[in-house]
PDB file of C-alpha atoms in Angstrom:
ATOM      1  CA  MET T  21     192.920 -50.584 203.094  1.00 49.00           C
ATOM      2  CA  SER T  22     194.614 -51.519 206.422  1.00 53.00           C
ATOM      3  CA  ASP T  23     193.393 -51.050 209.842  1.00 65.00           C
ATOM      4  CA  VAL T  24     195.653 -48.661 211.923  1.00 68.00           C
ATOM      5  CA  LYS T  25     196.181 -50.786 214.677  1.00 64.00           C
ATOM      6  CA  HIS T  26     197.765 -48.235 217.162  1.00 73.00           C
ATOM      7  CA  TYR T  27     195.668 -45.336 217.965  1.00 79.00           C
ATOM      8  CA  ARG T  28     194.103 -43.398 220.659  1.00 79.00           C
ATOM      9  CA  ASP T  29     190.717 -42.400 220.840  1.00 76.00           C
ATOM     10  CA  GLY T  30     189.906 -39.318 222.736  1.00 78.00           C
ATOM     11  CA  SER T  31     186.396 -38.797 221.604  1.00 82.00           C
ATOM     12  CA  THR T  32     183.398 -37.616 223.605  1.00 85.00           C
ATOM     13  CA  ASN T  33     179.779 -38.733 222.485  1.00 91.00           C
ATOM     14  CA  VAL T  34     181.222 -41.112 220.024  1.00 95.00           C
ATOM     15  CA  VAL T  35     183.185 -44.533 220.360  1.00 94.00           C
ATOM     16  CA  VAL T  36     185.807 -45.057 217.404  1.00 94.00           C
ATOM     17  CA  THR T  37     185.743 -48.567 216.137  1.00 93.00           C
ATOM     18  CA  ALA T  38     188.481 -48.346 213.624  1.00 92.00           C
ATOM     19  CA  VAL T  39     190.689 -46.168 211.772  1.00 91.00           C
ATOM     20  CA  ASP T  40     191.588 -47.406 208.160  1.00 91.00           C
ATOM     21  CA  ILE T  41     194.208 -45.815 205.656  1.00 92.00           C
ATOM     22  CA  PHE T  42     194.475 -46.762 202.000  1.00 92.00           C
ATOM     23  CA  PRO T  43     197.145 -47.337 200.694  1.00 91.00           C
ATOM     24  CA  CYS T  44     198.524 -49.144 203.612  1.00 87.00           C
ATOM     25  CA  ASN T  45     200.055 -52.465 204.287  1.00 83.00           C
ATOM     26  CA  GLN T  46     201.860 -51.842 207.565  1.00 84.00           C
ATOM     27  CA  ASP T  47     201.493 -50.192 210.788  1.00 83.00           C
ATOM     28  CA  PRO T  48     202.703 -47.161 210.865  1.00 89.00           C
ATOM     29  CA  CYS T  49     201.548 -46.588 207.177  1.00 89.00           C
ATOM     30  CA  ARG T  50     204.098 -45.452 204.701  1.00 93.00           C
ATOM     31  CA  LEU T  51     202.790 -42.839 202.541  1.00 93.00           C
ATOM     32  CA  VAL T  52     204.274 -41.381 199.554  1.00 94.00           C
ATOM     33  CA  LYS T  53     204.459 -37.754 198.943  1.00 94.00           C
ATOM     34  CA  GLY T  54     202.395 -36.824 195.743  1.00 94.00           C
ATOM     35  CA  THR T  55     200.195 -39.645 196.130  1.00 95.00           C
ATOM     36  CA  SER T  56     196.566 -39.870 196.894  1.00 95.00           C
ATOM     37  CA  VAL T  57     195.535 -41.395 200.689  1.00 93.00           C
ATOM     38  CA  THR T  58     192.065 -42.102 201.860  1.00 94.00           C
ATOM     39  CA  ILE T  59     191.700 -41.963 205.848  1.00 92.00           C
ATOM     40  CA  ARG T  60     188.632 -43.424 207.094  1.00 95.00           C
ATOM     41  CA  ILE T  61     187.276 -43.116 210.769  1.00 95.00           C
ATOM     42  CA  ARG T  62     184.409 -45.369 211.767  1.00 96.00           C
ATOM     43  CA  PHE T  63     182.502 -44.632 214.761  1.00 96.00           C
ATOM     44  CA  ARG T  64     179.234 -45.209 216.879  1.00 97.00           C
ATOM     45  CA  SER T  65     177.294 -42.149 218.075  1.00 97.00           C
ATOM     46  CA  ILE T  66     176.139 -42.195 221.793  1.00 96.00           C
ATOM     47  CA  ALA T  67     174.364 -38.691 221.562  1.00 96.00           C
ATOM     48  CA  SER T  68     172.735 -36.476 218.941  1.00 97.00           C
ATOM     49  CA  ILE T  69     175.244 -34.085 217.291  1.00 96.00           C
ATOM     50  CA  ILE T  70     175.292 -31.333 215.049  1.00 95.00           C
ATOM     51  CA  ALA T  71     178.424 -31.656 212.935  1.00 94.00           C
ATOM     52  CA  GLY T  72     180.738 -28.768 212.010  1.00 93.00           C
ATOM     53  CA  ASP T  73     184.085 -28.761 210.661  1.00 91.00           C
ATOM     54  CA  ALA T  74     187.104 -31.109 211.008  1.00 90.00           C
ATOM     55  CA  ARG T  75     190.696 -30.120 212.008  1.00 87.00           C
ATOM     56  CA  PHE T  76     193.927 -32.134 211.981  1.00 86.00           C
ATOM     57  CA  GLU T  77     197.171 -31.462 213.352  1.00 87.00           C
ATOM     58  CA  GLY T  78     200.479 -32.970 213.238  1.00 89.00           C
ATOM     59  CA  SER T  79     203.754 -33.263 214.859  1.00 92.00           C
ATOM     60  CA  PHE T  80     207.278 -34.635 214.155  1.00 89.00           C
ATOM     61  CA  GLY T  81     208.879 -35.440 217.332  1.00 86.00           C
ATOM     62  CA  GLY T  82     206.878 -33.262 219.422  1.00 85.00           C
ATOM     63  CA  ARG T  83     207.216 -30.297 217.132  1.00 88.00           C
ATOM     64  CA  PRO T  84     203.926 -29.270 215.572  1.00 87.00           C
ATOM     65  CA  VAL T  85     203.707 -28.839 211.887  1.00 81.00           C
ATOM     66  CA  LEU T  86     201.004 -27.202 209.681  1.00 72.00           C
ATOM     67  CA  LEU T  87     199.170 -29.904 207.679  1.00 74.00           C
ATOM     68  CA  PRO T  88     198.058 -28.319 204.469  1.00 65.00           C
ATOM     69  CA  PHE T  89     194.823 -30.217 203.894  1.00 68.00           C
ATOM     70  CA  ALA T  90     191.194 -28.603 203.669  1.00 66.00           C
ATOM     71  CA  PRO T  91     188.708 -30.546 205.572  1.00 61.00           C
ATOM     72  CA  ASN T  92     185.478 -28.622 204.066  1.00 70.00           C
ATOM     73  CA  GLY T  93     182.904 -29.800 206.907  1.00 84.00           C
ATOM     74  CA  VAL T  94     182.268 -33.121 208.406  1.00 93.00           C
ATOM     75  CA  CYS T  95     178.486 -33.366 206.938  1.00 94.00           C
ATOM     76  CA  ARG T  96     179.799 -33.677 203.316  1.00 92.00           C
ATOM     77  CA  ARG T  97     182.237 -36.668 204.298  1.00 94.00           C
ATOM     78  CA  LEU T  98     180.000 -38.667 206.416  1.00 96.00           C
ATOM     79  CA  ASN T  99     177.972 -41.903 205.489  1.00 97.00           C
ATOM     80  CA  PRO T 100     175.236 -42.332 206.491  1.00 97.00           C
ATOM     81  CA  PRO T 101     174.666 -38.475 206.140  1.00 94.00           C
ATOM     82  CA  CYS T 102     174.011 -35.959 208.788  1.00 95.00           C
ATOM     83  CA  PRO T 103     172.465 -35.496 211.423  1.00 95.00           C
ATOM     84  CA  ILE T 104     174.207 -37.886 213.688  1.00 97.00           C
ATOM     85  CA  LEU T 105     172.011 -39.718 215.782  1.00 98.00           C
ATOM     86  CA  PRO T 106     172.596 -41.832 218.821  1.00 98.00           C
ATOM     87  CA  GLY T 107     173.069 -45.445 218.425  1.00 97.00           C
ATOM     88  CA  ARG T 108     174.185 -45.287 214.622  1.00 98.00           C
ATOM     89  CA  PHE T 109     177.367 -46.107 213.015  1.00 98.00           C
ATOM     90  CA  TYR T 110     178.987 -43.678 210.657  1.00 98.00           C
ATOM     91  CA  VAL T 111     182.091 -43.574 208.403  1.00 98.00           C
ATOM     92  CA  TYR T 112     183.935 -40.174 207.904  1.00 96.00           C
ATOM     93  CA  SER T 113     186.001 -40.595 204.796  1.00 95.00           C
ATOM     94  CA  TYR T 114     188.668 -38.241 203.482  1.00 92.00           C
ATOM     95  CA  THR T 115     190.735 -38.307 200.382  1.00 92.00           C
ATOM     96  CA  ASP T 116     193.733 -35.956 199.476  1.00 90.00           C
ATOM     97  CA  VAL T 117     197.126 -36.131 198.105  1.00 92.00           C
ATOM     98  CA  ILE T 118     200.230 -36.194 200.459  1.00 91.00           C
ATOM     99  CA  PRO T 119     202.046 -32.613 199.858  1.00 89.00           C
ATOM    100  CA  GLN T 120     205.353 -32.781 198.300  1.00 90.00           C
ATOM    101  CA  GLU T 121     206.427 -30.045 200.668  1.00 87.00           C
ATOM    102  CA  LEU T 122     205.719 -32.047 204.088  1.00 87.00           C
ATOM    103  CA  ARG T 123     208.854 -33.262 205.637  1.00 88.00           C
ATOM    104  CA  SER T 124     209.744 -37.036 205.561  1.00 93.00           C
ATOM    105  CA  GLY T 125     209.641 -39.078 208.743  1.00 94.00           C
ATOM    106  CA  LEU T 126     207.254 -40.141 211.441  1.00 94.00           C
ATOM    107  CA  LEU T 127     204.149 -37.823 211.783  1.00 92.00           C
ATOM    108  CA  ASN T 128     201.825 -37.987 214.713  1.00 93.00           C
ATOM    109  CA  VAL T 129     198.451 -37.117 213.489  1.00 91.00           C
ATOM    110  CA  ARG T 130     195.453 -35.851 215.640  1.00 90.00           C
ATOM    111  CA  TRP T 131     192.401 -35.874 213.719  1.00 91.00           C
ATOM    112  CA  LYS T 132     189.288 -34.049 215.165  1.00 91.00           C
ATOM    113  CA  LEU T 133     185.712 -33.594 214.238  1.00 93.00           C
ATOM    114  CA  LEU T 134     183.833 -30.588 215.690  1.00 93.00           C
ATOM    115  CA  ASN T 135     180.232 -29.843 216.272  1.00 94.00           C
ATOM    116  CA  ALA T 136     178.691 -26.631 215.030  1.00 94.00           C
ATOM    117  CA  SER T 137     179.841 -24.812 218.183  1.00 94.00           C
ATOM    118  CA  GLY T 138     183.546 -25.723 217.278  1.00 92.00           C
ATOM    119  CA  VAL T 139     183.812 -28.310 220.222  1.00 94.00           C
ATOM    120  CA  GLU T 140     185.317 -31.469 219.358  1.00 92.00           C
ATOM    121  CA  PHE T 141     183.250 -34.885 219.425  1.00 95.00           C
ATOM    122  CA  LEU T 142     185.764 -36.940 217.909  1.00 94.00           C
ATOM    123  CA  CYS T 143     189.406 -37.153 218.456  1.00 93.00           C
ATOM    124  CA  VAL T 144     191.979 -39.842 217.286  1.00 93.00           C
ATOM    125  CA  ASP T 145     195.793 -39.822 217.409  1.00 91.00           C
ATOM    126  CA  PHE T 146     197.824 -42.225 214.941  1.00 92.00           C
ATOM    127  CA  SER T 147     201.130 -42.177 213.476  1.00 92.00           C
ATOM    128  CA  ILE T 148     202.099 -42.363 209.828  1.00 92.00           C
ATOM    129  CA  GLN T 149     205.390 -42.500 207.900  1.00 94.00           C
ATOM    130  CA  ILE T 150     205.940 -39.765 205.011  1.00 94.00           C
ATOM    131  CA  VAL T 151     208.222 -40.860 202.774  1.00 94.00           C
ATOM    132  CA  GLU T 152     209.640 -39.699 199.394  1.00 92.00           C
ATOM    133  CA  ASP T 153     208.745 -41.305 196.150  1.00 81.00           C
ATOM    134  CA  SER T 154     211.189 -44.066 195.184  1.00 65.00           C
TER     135      SER T 154
END
């Protein structure tokens, strides 16, 4: 597990305290197609939030790409579980396999957690390096 050292927090109503990626031993993380990756976002809430879904977007060199991941809601990936209460610390964790069809290169990721109305309350940007299996 490695802390992502360079990330941008554009959140409202929460403060992101860390972004971790496993496996990772450098920044940006080198992630191999066809292998499992876990992304953990640690944050402190400063408001009561009714959580909804998650979204993530990606771009290679400023060109948007579809990231074929299925977030399946925030609450099932949150520890401690919902509801999100002010002053508490939470960890959002997502595990999936890096798709083989994803292009290799430096991928800029924007990860968003949305409330029940579809408005983002957490937004973090970071970069990862997608590589072929060697």
